[in-house]
mmCIF file of C-alpha atoms and ligand atoms in Angstrom:
data_model
loop_
_atom_site.group_PDB
_atom_site.id
_atom_site.type_symbol
_atom_site.label_atom_id
_atom_site.label_comp_id
_atom_site.label_asym_id
_atom_site.label_seq_id
_atom_site.Cartn_x
_atom_site.Cartn_y
_atom_site.Cartn_z
ATOM 1 C CA UNK A 48 -14.611 25.590 -29.120
ATOM 2 C CA UNK A 49 -13.590 22.128 -27.946
ATOM 3 C CA UNK A 50 -16.308 19.468 -27.946
ATOM 4 C CA UNK A 51 -16.434 16.428 -25.732
ATOM 5 C CA UNK A 52 -18.693 13.388 -25.823
ATOM 6 C CA UNK A 53 -19.915 12.073 -22.464
ATOM 7 C CA UNK A 54 -20.964 8.439 -22.805
ATOM 8 C CA UNK A 55 -22.761 6.427 -20.165
ATOM 9 C CA UNK A 56 -23.288 2.676 -20.454
ATOM 10 C CA UNK A 57 -25.580 0.028 -19.011
ATOM 11 C CA UNK A 58 -27.678 0.777 -15.960
ATOM 12 C CA UNK A 59 -26.539 4.368 -15.630
ATOM 13 C CA UNK A 60 -30.013 5.386 -16.833
ATOM 14 C CA UNK A 61 -31.109 4.234 -13.370
ATOM 15 C CA UNK A 62 -28.912 6.720 -11.534
ATOM 16 C CA UNK A 63 -30.792 8.070 -8.538
ATOM 17 C CA UNK A 64 -32.788 4.857 -8.173
ATOM 18 C CA UNK A 65 -30.114 2.190 -8.274
ATOM 19 C CA UNK A 66 -28.053 1.713 -5.093
ATOM 20 C CA UNK A 67 -28.219 5.369 -3.979
ATOM 21 C CA UNK A 68 -25.926 4.370 -1.100
ATOM 22 C CA UNK A 69 -23.207 3.810 -3.713
ATOM 23 C CA UNK A 70 -24.132 6.001 -6.668
ATOM 24 C CA UNK A 71 -25.997 8.845 -4.936
ATOM 25 C CA UNK A 72 -29.441 10.294 -5.508
ATOM 26 C CA UNK A 73 -28.808 12.446 -8.591
ATOM 27 C CA UNK A 74 -30.392 11.212 -11.818
ATOM 28 C CA UNK A 75 -28.786 10.779 -15.225
ATOM 29 C CA UNK A 76 -30.478 14.021 -16.309
ATOM 30 C CA UNK A 77 -28.899 15.808 -13.354
ATOM 31 C CA UNK A 78 -25.502 14.362 -14.214
ATOM 32 C CA UNK A 79 -25.768 15.372 -17.875
ATOM 33 C CA UNK A 80 -26.833 18.895 -16.925
ATOM 34 C CA UNK A 81 -23.827 19.132 -14.613
ATOM 35 C CA UNK A 82 -21.537 17.980 -17.411
ATOM 36 C CA UNK A 83 -22.864 20.673 -19.739
ATOM 37 C CA UNK A 84 -22.301 23.337 -17.066
ATOM 38 C CA UNK A 85 -18.819 22.056 -16.201
ATOM 39 C CA UNK A 86 -17.843 22.101 -19.866
ATOM 40 C CA UNK A 87 -19.260 25.621 -20.300
ATOM 41 C CA UNK A 88 -17.040 26.814 -17.437
ATOM 42 C CA UNK A 89 -14.063 25.523 -19.387
ATOM 43 C CA UNK A 90 -15.240 27.247 -22.570
ATOM 44 C CA UNK A 91 -16.119 23.862 -24.058
ATOM 45 C CA UNK A 92 -19.242 22.010 -25.107
ATOM 46 C CA UNK A 93 -20.467 18.490 -24.384
ATOM 47 C CA UNK A 94 -22.873 16.098 -26.003
ATOM 48 C CA UNK A 95 -24.231 13.280 -23.910
ATOM 49 C CA UNK A 96 -25.402 9.787 -24.796
ATOM 50 C CA UNK A 97 -26.508 6.815 -22.707
ATOM 51 C CA UNK A 98 -27.276 3.304 -23.835
ATOM 52 C CA UNK A 99 -27.666 -0.128 -22.316
ATOM 53 C CA UNK A 100 -26.538 -1.630 -25.592
ATOM 54 C CA UNK A 101 -22.875 -2.348 -26.261
ATOM 55 C CA UNK A 102 -23.316 -1.979 -30.034
ATOM 56 C CA UNK A 103 -24.971 1.424 -29.680
ATOM 57 C CA UNK A 104 -22.057 2.615 -27.551
ATOM 58 C CA UNK A 105 -19.584 1.358 -30.145
ATOM 59 C CA UNK A 106 -21.485 3.183 -32.893
ATOM 60 C CA UNK A 107 -21.434 6.381 -30.828
ATOM 61 C CA UNK A 108 -17.671 6.037 -30.372
ATOM 62 C CA UNK A 109 -17.163 5.525 -34.113
ATOM 63 C CA UNK A 110 -19.296 8.557 -34.902
ATOM 64 C CA UNK A 111 -17.273 10.670 -32.489
ATOM 65 C CA UNK A 112 -14.251 10.468 -34.767
ATOM 66 C CA UNK A 113 -13.467 13.854 -36.332
ATOM 67 C CA UNK A 114 -16.450 15.386 -34.503
ATOM 68 C CA UNK A 115 -15.286 15.483 -30.896
ATOM 69 C CA UNK A 116 -11.999 16.396 -29.237
ATOM 70 C CA UNK A 117 -12.273 13.725 -26.576
ATOM 71 C CA UNK A 118 -14.529 11.234 -24.844
ATOM 72 C CA UNK A 119 -15.544 10.758 -21.226
ATOM 73 C CA UNK A 120 -16.937 7.270 -20.766
ATOM 74 C CA UNK A 121 -18.520 5.413 -17.893
ATOM 75 C CA UNK A 122 -19.194 2.064 -19.500
ATOM 76 C CA UNK A 123 -20.679 0.598 -16.310
ATOM 77 C CA UNK A 124 -20.069 -3.143 -16.000
ATOM 78 C CA UNK A 125 -18.950 -3.305 -19.651
ATOM 79 C CA UNK A 126 -15.749 -1.629 -18.447
ATOM 80 C CA UNK A 127 -14.789 -4.901 -16.831
ATOM 81 C CA UNK A 128 -15.477 -7.167 -19.806
ATOM 82 C CA UNK A 129 -15.878 -5.419 -23.153
ATOM 83 C CA UNK A 130 -12.845 -5.810 -25.375
ATOM 84 C CA UNK A 131 -15.074 -4.603 -28.201
ATOM 85 C CA UNK A 132 -15.483 -1.216 -26.498
ATOM 86 C CA UNK A 133 -11.748 -1.105 -25.809
ATOM 87 C CA UNK A 134 -11.056 -1.765 -29.494
ATOM 88 C CA UNK A 135 -13.509 0.945 -30.539
ATOM 89 C CA UNK A 136 -11.902 3.515 -28.239
ATOM 90 C CA UNK A 137 -8.468 2.590 -29.505
ATOM 91 C CA UNK A 138 -9.628 2.710 -33.126
ATOM 92 C CA UNK A 139 -10.916 6.282 -33.041
ATOM 93 C CA UNK A 140 -7.697 7.498 -31.410
ATOM 94 C CA UNK A 141 -9.323 10.305 -29.425
ATOM 95 C CA UNK A 142 -8.189 11.179 -25.904
ATOM 96 C CA UNK A 143 -10.452 9.240 -23.530
ATOM 97 C CA UNK A 144 -11.037 9.404 -19.790
ATOM 98 C CA UNK A 145 -12.764 6.449 -18.158
ATOM 99 C CA UNK A 146 -14.924 7.382 -15.173
ATOM 100 C CA UNK A 147 -16.477 5.333 -12.399
ATOM 101 C CA UNK A 148 -18.673 7.020 -9.854
ATOM 102 C CA UNK A 149 -17.875 4.476 -7.156
ATOM 103 C CA UNK A 150 -14.498 3.335 -5.913
ATOM 104 C CA UNK A 151 -14.277 0.234 -8.090
ATOM 105 C CA UNK A 152 -10.976 -0.724 -6.458
ATOM 106 C CA UNK A 153 -12.597 -1.043 -3.039
ATOM 107 C CA UNK A 154 -15.610 -3.172 -4.033
ATOM 108 C CA UNK A 155 -15.973 -6.711 -5.441
ATOM 109 C CA UNK A 156 -12.669 -7.838 -6.943
ATOM 110 C CA UNK A 157 -14.122 -8.196 -10.457
ATOM 111 C CA UNK A 158 -14.795 -4.454 -10.517
ATOM 112 C CA UNK A 159 -11.152 -3.613 -9.910
ATOM 113 C CA UNK A 160 -10.136 -4.676 -13.413
ATOM 114 C CA UNK A 161 -10.945 -2.507 -16.391
ATOM 115 C CA UNK A 162 -10.305 -3.793 -19.878
ATOM 116 C CA UNK A 163 -10.620 -0.196 -21.088
ATOM 117 C CA UNK A 164 -7.778 1.060 -18.882
ATOM 118 C CA UNK A 165 -4.966 0.182 -21.329
ATOM 119 C CA UNK A 166 -6.480 2.347 -24.085
ATOM 120 C CA UNK A 167 -7.577 5.396 -22.073
ATOM 121 C CA UNK A 168 -5.514 8.392 -21.010
ATOM 122 C CA UNK A 169 -6.750 8.287 -17.427
ATOM 123 C CA UNK A 170 -9.152 6.342 -15.203
ATOM 124 C CA UNK A 171 -10.965 8.390 -12.564
ATOM 125 C CA UNK A 172 -12.912 6.474 -9.922
ATOM 126 C CA UNK A 173 -14.422 6.919 -6.494
ATOM 127 C CA UNK A 174 -15.062 10.662 -6.724
ATOM 128 C CA UNK A 175 -18.836 10.485 -7.162
ATOM 129 C CA UNK A 176 -20.404 12.492 -9.990
ATOM 130 C CA UNK A 177 -17.580 15.025 -9.630
ATOM 131 C CA UNK A 178 -15.409 12.447 -11.373
ATOM 132 C CA UNK A 179 -16.971 13.601 -14.670
ATOM 133 C CA UNK A 180 -15.972 17.189 -13.906
ATOM 134 C CA UNK A 181 -12.384 16.127 -13.267
ATOM 135 C CA UNK A 182 -12.453 14.068 -16.458
ATOM 136 C CA UNK A 183 -13.516 17.087 -18.514
ATOM 137 C CA UNK A 184 -10.836 19.199 -16.845
ATOM 138 C CA UNK A 185 -8.214 16.548 -17.589
ATOM 139 C CA UNK A 186 -9.125 16.550 -21.293
ATOM 140 C CA UNK A 187 -9.232 20.339 -21.358
ATOM 141 C CA UNK A 188 -5.806 20.881 -19.796
ATOM 142 C CA UNK A 189 -4.201 18.045 -21.743
ATOM 143 C CA UNK A 190 -5.345 19.777 -24.939
ATOM 144 C CA UNK A 191 -4.443 23.292 -23.759
ATOM 145 C CA UNK A 192 -0.871 22.351 -22.905
ATOM 146 C CA UNK A 193 0.025 18.691 -23.368
ATOM 147 C CA UNK A 194 2.413 17.418 -20.695
ATOM 148 C CA UNK A 195 5.348 15.071 -21.132
ATOM 149 C CA UNK A 196 5.025 12.273 -18.616
ATOM 150 C CA UNK A 197 8.189 10.764 -17.154
ATOM 151 C CA UNK A 198 8.740 7.829 -14.811
ATOM 152 C CA UNK A 199 10.902 8.558 -11.785
ATOM 153 C CA UNK A 200 10.681 4.940 -10.561
ATOM 154 C CA UNK A 201 9.387 1.565 -11.671
ATOM 155 C CA UNK A 202 5.950 1.561 -9.981
ATOM 156 C CA UNK A 203 3.141 2.777 -12.298
ATOM 157 C CA UNK A 204 2.365 5.602 -9.851
ATOM 158 C CA UNK A 205 5.971 6.829 -9.848
ATOM 159 C CA UNK A 206 5.398 9.264 -12.691
ATOM 160 C CA UNK A 207 5.143 13.021 -13.111
ATOM 161 C CA UNK A 208 4.007 15.421 -15.818
ATOM 162 C CA UNK A 209 6.407 18.067 -17.032
ATOM 163 C CA UNK A 210 5.030 21.191 -18.650
ATOM 164 C CA UNK A 211 7.636 23.645 -19.881
ATOM 165 C CA UNK A 212 7.139 27.343 -20.616
ATOM 166 C CA UNK A 213 7.694 28.385 -24.208
ATOM 167 C CA UNK A 214 11.151 29.662 -25.052
ATOM 168 C CA UNK A 215 14.619 28.461 -24.166
ATOM 169 C CA UNK A 216 15.532 27.462 -20.613
ATOM 170 C CA UNK A 217 16.809 27.122 -18.100
ATOM 171 C CA UNK A 218 13.391 27.551 -16.536
ATOM 172 C CA UNK A 219 12.425 27.866 -12.893
ATOM 173 C CA UNK A 220 10.251 24.945 -11.824
ATOM 174 C CA UNK A 221 7.453 24.316 -9.367
ATOM 175 C CA UNK A 222 6.896 20.768 -8.086
ATOM 176 C CA UNK A 223 3.181 20.106 -7.510
ATOM 177 C CA UNK A 224 1.960 17.591 -4.920
ATOM 178 C CA UNK A 225 -1.745 16.901 -5.021
ATOM 179 C CA UNK A 226 -4.017 16.268 -2.049
ATOM 180 C CA UNK A 227 -6.864 13.853 -1.390
ATOM 181 C CA UNK A 228 -5.700 12.612 2.023
ATOM 182 C CA UNK A 229 -3.226 10.323 0.264
ATOM 183 C CA UNK A 230 -6.128 8.085 -0.852
ATOM 184 C CA UNK A 231 -5.865 6.373 -4.219
ATOM 185 C CA UNK A 232 -8.935 7.829 -6.002
ATOM 186 C CA UNK A 233 -7.285 11.252 -5.889
ATOM 187 C CA UNK A 234 -4.600 11.681 -8.505
ATOM 188 C CA UNK A 235 -2.429 14.395 -9.966
ATOM 189 C CA UNK A 236 -5.117 15.605 -12.389
ATOM 190 C CA UNK A 237 -6.262 17.678 -9.378
ATOM 191 C CA UNK A 238 -3.303 19.966 -10.069
ATOM 192 C CA UNK A 239 -3.594 20.153 -13.880
ATOM 193 C CA UNK A 240 -5.136 23.637 -13.835
ATOM 194 C CA UNK A 241 -2.293 25.018 -11.729
ATOM 195 C CA UNK A 242 0.278 23.124 -13.797
ATOM 196 C CA UNK A 243 -0.915 24.775 -17.000
ATOM 197 C CA UNK A 244 -1.260 28.193 -15.390
ATOM 198 C CA UNK A 245 2.292 28.105 -13.998
ATOM 199 C CA UNK A 246 3.762 27.093 -17.348
ATOM 200 C CA UNK A 247 1.970 29.996 -18.998
ATOM 201 C CA UNK A 248 3.573 32.302 -16.397
ATOM 202 C CA UNK A 249 7.069 31.090 -17.289
ATOM 203 C CA UNK A 250 7.457 28.516 -14.503
ATOM 204 C CA UNK A 251 7.831 24.873 -15.515
ATOM 205 C CA UNK A 252 5.552 22.532 -13.576
ATOM 206 C CA UNK A 253 6.406 19.025 -12.413
ATOM 207 C CA UNK A 254 3.084 17.533 -11.396
ATOM 208 C CA UNK A 255 3.866 14.461 -9.328
ATOM 209 C CA UNK A 256 1.978 11.215 -8.852
ATOM 210 C CA UNK A 257 2.926 9.137 -5.850
ATOM 211 C CA UNK A 258 1.889 5.863 -4.254
ATOM 212 C CA UNK A 259 -1.285 6.361 -2.249
ATOM 213 C CA UNK A 260 -3.323 4.555 0.396
ATOM 214 C CA UNK A 261 -5.092 1.602 -1.151
ATOM 215 C CA UNK A 262 -2.386 1.283 -3.819
ATOM 216 C CA UNK A 263 0.893 0.663 -2.013
ATOM 217 C CA UNK A 264 1.223 4.087 -0.394
ATOM 218 C CA UNK A 265 1.360 5.534 3.098
ATOM 219 C CA UNK A 266 4.455 5.950 5.240
ATOM 220 C CA UNK A 267 7.161 5.489 4.097
ATOM 221 C CA UNK A 268 6.376 4.700 0.417
ATOM 222 C CA UNK A 269 4.643 8.018 -0.279
ATOM 223 C CA UNK A 270 7.566 9.953 1.193
ATOM 224 C CA UNK A 271 10.109 7.857 -0.701
ATOM 225 C CA UNK A 272 8.250 8.778 -3.882
ATOM 226 C CA UNK A 273 8.094 12.493 -3.117
ATOM 227 C CA UNK A 274 11.834 12.546 -2.411
ATOM 228 C CA UNK A 275 12.605 10.638 -5.618
ATOM 229 C CA UNK A 276 10.293 12.844 -7.681
ATOM 230 C CA UNK A 277 11.962 16.038 -6.451
ATOM 231 C CA UNK A 278 15.442 14.637 -7.062
ATOM 232 C CA UNK A 279 14.402 13.510 -10.550
ATOM 233 C CA UNK A 280 14.483 17.179 -11.571
ATOM 234 C CA UNK A 281 18.263 16.759 -11.886
ATOM 235 C CA UNK A 282 17.573 14.768 -15.058
ATOM 236 C CA UNK A 283 16.405 17.816 -16.997
ATOM 237 C CA UNK A 284 19.086 20.212 -18.213
ATOM 238 C CA UNK A 285 16.370 22.664 -19.226
ATOM 239 C CA UNK A 286 15.436 23.317 -15.573
ATOM 240 C CA UNK A 287 17.222 25.734 -13.253
ATOM 241 C CA UNK A 288 17.734 23.779 -10.028
ATOM 242 C CA UNK A 289 18.579 26.959 -8.137
ATOM 243 C CA UNK A 290 15.014 28.136 -8.759
ATOM 244 C CA UNK A 291 12.762 25.359 -7.462
ATOM 245 C CA UNK A 292 9.501 25.675 -5.521
ATOM 246 C CA UNK A 293 7.557 22.796 -3.977
ATOM 247 C CA UNK A 294 3.825 23.375 -3.658
ATOM 248 C CA UNK A 295 1.246 20.997 -2.226
ATOM 249 C CA UNK A 296 -2.468 21.121 -1.655
ATOM 250 C CA UNK A 297 -4.208 19.736 1.448
ATOM 251 C CA UNK A 298 -2.447 16.485 2.419
ATOM 252 C CA UNK A 299 0.016 17.387 -0.333
ATOM 253 C CA UNK A 300 0.763 20.566 1.647
ATOM 254 C CA UNK A 301 2.268 18.342 4.299
ATOM 255 C CA UNK A 302 4.299 16.580 1.609
ATOM 256 C CA UNK A 303 5.559 19.941 0.290
ATOM 257 C CA UNK A 304 6.753 21.077 3.729
ATOM 258 C CA UNK A 305 8.312 17.684 4.311
ATOM 259 C CA UNK A 306 10.100 17.839 0.944
ATOM 260 C CA UNK A 307 11.378 21.342 1.675
ATOM 261 C CA UNK A 308 12.772 20.267 5.058
ATOM 262 C CA UNK A 309 14.431 17.128 3.714
ATOM 263 C CA UNK A 310 17.888 18.697 3.963
ATOM 264 C CA UNK A 311 17.316 18.790 7.745
ATOM 265 C CA UNK A 312 16.137 15.201 8.089
ATOM 266 C CA UNK A 313 17.885 12.138 9.316
ATOM 267 C CA UNK A 314 16.983 10.139 6.242
ATOM 268 C CA UNK A 315 17.109 6.639 7.700
ATOM 269 C CA UNK A 316 13.667 5.718 6.518
ATOM 270 C CA UNK A 317 13.546 7.359 3.134
ATOM 271 C CA UNK A 318 16.968 6.898 1.742
ATOM 272 C CA UNK A 319 19.386 9.274 0.232
ATOM 273 C CA UNK A 320 20.626 12.806 0.714
ATOM 274 C CA UNK A 321 18.511 15.335 -1.186
ATOM 275 C CA UNK A 322 19.911 16.384 -4.530
ATOM 276 C CA UNK A 323 17.561 19.342 -4.896
ATOM 277 C CA UNK A 324 16.679 21.847 -2.186
ATOM 278 C CA UNK A 325 13.813 24.155 -3.011
ATOM 279 C CA UNK A 326 13.968 27.897 -2.591
ATOM 280 C CA UNK A 327 10.283 28.131 -1.694
ATOM 281 C CA UNK A 328 7.757 25.848 0.014
ATOM 282 C CA UNK A 329 4.073 26.469 -0.670
ATOM 283 C CA UNK A 330 1.296 24.948 1.410
ATOM 284 C CA UNK A 331 -2.158 25.377 -0.138
ATOM 285 C CA UNK A 332 -4.871 24.667 2.443
ATOM 286 C CA UNK A 333 -2.257 22.334 3.832
ATOM 287 C CA UNK A 334 -2.351 19.704 6.538
ATOM 288 C CA UNK A 335 0.638 21.273 8.270
ATOM 289 C CA UNK A 336 0.592 19.292 11.488
ATOM 290 C CA UNK A 337 -0.063 15.551 11.633
ATOM 291 C CA UNK A 338 -0.572 15.421 15.415
ATOM 292 C CA UNK A 339 -3.436 17.906 15.327
ATOM 293 C CA UNK A 340 -4.804 16.116 12.285
ATOM 294 C CA UNK A 341 -4.893 12.817 14.199
ATOM 295 C CA UNK A 342 -6.404 14.453 17.287
ATOM 296 C CA UNK A 343 -9.189 16.048 15.252
ATOM 297 C CA UNK A 344 -9.688 12.979 13.019
ATOM 298 C CA UNK A 345 -9.072 15.043 9.927
ATOM 299 C CA UNK A 346 -10.084 13.228 6.742
ATOM 300 C CA UNK A 347 -11.850 10.403 8.641
ATOM 301 C CA UNK A 348 -8.805 8.598 9.893
ATOM 302 C CA UNK A 349 -6.633 9.427 6.879
ATOM 303 C CA UNK A 350 -3.593 10.445 8.877
ATOM 304 C CA UNK A 351 -3.697 7.357 11.076
ATOM 305 C CA UNK A 352 -3.953 5.230 7.937
ATOM 306 C CA UNK A 353 -1.092 7.187 6.351
ATOM 307 C CA UNK A 354 1.181 6.621 9.348
ATOM 308 C CA UNK A 355 0.515 2.854 9.225
ATOM 309 C CA UNK A 356 1.179 2.417 12.890
ATOM 310 C CA UNK A 357 4.399 4.408 12.801
ATOM 311 C CA UNK A 358 5.322 8.041 12.767
ATOM 312 C CA UNK A 359 7.062 10.491 10.476
ATOM 313 C CA UNK A 360 10.149 12.375 11.590
ATOM 314 C CA UNK A 361 8.996 15.993 11.596
ATOM 315 C CA UNK A 362 11.900 18.372 11.944
ATOM 316 C CA UNK A 363 9.731 21.250 10.770
ATOM 317 C CA UNK A 364 9.038 23.955 11.516
ATOM 318 C CA UNK A 365 11.505 25.312 10.725
ATOM 319 C CA UNK A 366 12.079 24.009 7.213
ATOM 320 C CA UNK A 367 14.868 26.516 6.706
ATOM 321 C CA UNK A 368 13.156 27.431 3.433
ATOM 322 C CA UNK A 369 11.029 30.464 2.652
ATOM 323 C CA UNK A 370 7.411 29.401 3.119
ATOM 324 C CA UNK A 371 4.129 30.599 1.695
ATOM 325 C CA UNK A 372 0.887 29.401 3.288
ATOM 326 C CA UNK A 373 -2.463 30.105 1.634
ATOM 327 C CA UNK A 374 -5.844 29.155 3.062
ATOM 328 C CA UNK A 375 -9.521 29.942 2.656
ATOM 329 C CA UNK A 376 -11.413 30.840 5.808
ATOM 330 C CA UNK A 377 -14.385 28.838 4.554
ATOM 331 C CA UNK A 378 -12.359 25.657 4.315
ATOM 332 C CA UNK A 379 -14.335 22.933 6.087
ATOM 333 C CA UNK A 380 -11.983 20.085 5.085
ATOM 334 C CA UNK A 381 -8.775 21.490 6.565
ATOM 335 C CA UNK A 382 -9.465 24.420 8.901
ATOM 336 C CA UNK A 383 -7.486 27.606 8.268
ATOM 337 C CA UNK A 384 -6.073 27.360 11.793
ATOM 338 C CA UNK A 385 -3.634 24.765 10.401
ATOM 339 C CA UNK A 386 -1.926 27.484 8.344
ATOM 340 C CA UNK A 387 -2.160 30.155 11.035
ATOM 341 C CA UNK A 388 -0.721 27.932 13.758
ATOM 342 C CA UNK A 389 2.023 26.703 11.469
ATOM 343 C CA UNK A 390 2.949 30.267 10.480
ATOM 344 C CA UNK A 391 3.231 31.267 14.122
ATOM 345 C CA UNK A 392 5.451 28.297 14.996
ATOM 346 C CA UNK A 393 7.596 28.601 11.857
ATOM 347 C CA UNK A 394 8.224 32.321 12.407
ATOM 348 C CA UNK A 395 9.120 31.656 16.033
ATOM 349 C CA UNK A 396 11.580 29.041 14.773
ATOM 350 C CA UNK A 397 13.173 31.506 12.371
ATOM 351 C CA UNK A 398 11.589 30.754 8.970
ATOM 352 C CA UNK A 399 10.571 33.521 6.587
ATOM 353 C CA UNK A 400 6.821 32.950 6.280
ATOM 354 C CA UNK A 401 4.119 34.654 4.272
ATOM 355 C CA UNK A 402 0.429 33.932 4.796
ATOM 356 C CA UNK A 403 -2.394 34.654 2.372
ATOM 357 C CA UNK A 404 -5.858 34.236 3.848
ATOM 358 C CA UNK A 405 -9.068 34.580 1.865
ATOM 359 C CA UNK A 406 -12.398 35.150 3.616
ATOM 360 C CA UNK A 407 -14.546 33.619 0.905
ATOM 361 C CA UNK A 408 -12.423 30.723 -0.279
ATOM 362 C CA UNK A 409 -13.063 27.053 0.464
ATOM 363 C CA UNK A 410 -10.790 24.059 0.300
ATOM 364 C CA UNK A 411 -10.794 23.581 -3.457
ATOM 365 C CA UNK A 412 -10.383 27.288 -4.345
ATOM 366 C CA UNK A 413 -6.645 26.849 -3.979
ATOM 367 C CA UNK A 414 -6.483 24.396 -6.879
ATOM 368 C CA UNK A 415 -8.887 26.334 -9.056
ATOM 369 C CA UNK A 416 -6.714 28.208 -11.513
ATOM 370 C CA UNK A 417 -9.445 30.810 -12.044
ATOM 371 C CA UNK A 418 -9.650 32.116 -8.440
ATOM 372 C CA UNK A 419 -8.082 35.348 -7.265
ATOM 373 C CA UNK A 420 -6.559 33.423 -4.369
ATOM 374 C CA UNK A 421 -4.604 31.162 -6.718
ATOM 375 C CA UNK A 422 -3.563 34.191 -8.797
ATOM 376 C CA UNK A 423 -2.027 35.799 -5.714
ATOM 377 C CA UNK A 424 -0.199 32.583 -4.896
ATOM 378 C CA UNK A 425 1.018 32.185 -8.476
ATOM 379 C CA UNK A 426 2.347 35.733 -8.569
ATOM 380 C CA UNK A 427 4.266 35.076 -5.364
ATOM 381 C CA UNK A 428 5.737 31.876 -6.784
ATOM 382 C CA UNK A 429 6.847 33.683 -9.944
ATOM 383 C CA UNK A 430 8.420 36.446 -7.884
ATOM 384 C CA UNK A 431 10.211 34.075 -5.504
ATOM 385 C CA UNK A 432 11.688 32.165 -8.458
ATOM 386 C CA UNK A 433 12.666 35.248 -10.482
HETATM 387 C C1 LIG B 977 -19.661 1.960 -12.295
HETATM 388 C C2 LIG B 977 -18.960 0.799 -11.596
HETATM 389 C C3 LIG B 977 -19.233 -0.495 -12.332
HETATM 390 O O1 LIG B 977 -18.570 -1.582 -11.680
HETATM 391 C C4 LIG B 977 -20.714 -0.776 -12.325
HETATM 392 O O2 LIG B 977 -20.992 -1.953 -13.047
HETATM 393 C C5 LIG B 977 -21.513 0.370 -12.848
HETATM 394 C C6 LIG B 977 -21.151 1.724 -12.418
HETATM 395 C C7 LIG B 977 -19.458 3.284 -11.499
HETATM 396 O O3 LIG B 977 -19.763 4.323 -12.057
HETATM 397 O O4 LIG B 977 -19.024 3.260 -10.342
HETATM 398 O O5 LIG B 977 -22.503 0.198 -13.542
HETATM 399 O O6 LIG B 977 -19.094 2.139 -13.549
#
């Protein structure tokens, strides 16, 4: 059983009391209990430790060597200053995820810099306490099936994780485009569970990061990145470019449909002719229609922010590509009507469309590799790429 150490630094003992408007009302005990439960769900175990003392944290990191499989650390304000903690984390050479409950990139400027960032595998911020759950998942899936990360551009967010099935290629491949309303706290670790699951089903996964709002993204940069990431598949001889799917969740569902319809676009704004055209587009609880999203203020103004005062050429539907739409009827973030309306319009326009609806599922069920809804989707992807 894998074991992870969850470390909390100065002032996190005051969770629930300190600035509840920023850090919430849950206490440190609540958080630690959540972490134990989240780890249990992954078949793992956590130990927790909190201290206001830098030296005590360093000792805990040293003692973690050869005992734990990874560390989740919220070092509080020490994250911004403590080279000693950074050295300790580097010295023990364990995989580490740095967590911040708040969005440290949208607060005082001194919080935006982390001296730990260069020595950790990932920094997760601005997701509330759930950030610890995502951190544990990141460590879990990185250990279960380590990805190879490749740059498809020069910006630090122009990267993607490749996970190959075992055995010789050429392998079919599924591009994964995460959601989060294109906002920077939400990163590709959201799709790690699906990425690992697909690889174990014989489909390579290409889990894409892209520039997001708050970090250089929005129209057109995000679209430029998605196009470049899809075309970057041509760099891998081990992939079968005749058997490509593009799947996106939530706001990433829009990106997936856009990527699939690229061969129909006048590409003025986003550059070159597509080098890869997918065989299947998959929208998971997707934002399929930006106009309706603006009208209903989906994601608290996210679409308006994404458009940056402009618009996106939307030649779809039809995409001209076989399309699978999956949605949970209990989705309160992106109503299921987005998928149903899109399916109706796409069929009328001549696309081959399949819809999978689930009465019980919510928004995040689609990126939970353990749900029956995802299993149905995964089976369809495997079949379409056979
Ligand atoms: C924090 C952010 C830090 O800037 C701050 O000093 C903390 C908490 C967070 O979890 O958001 O103590 O790490």
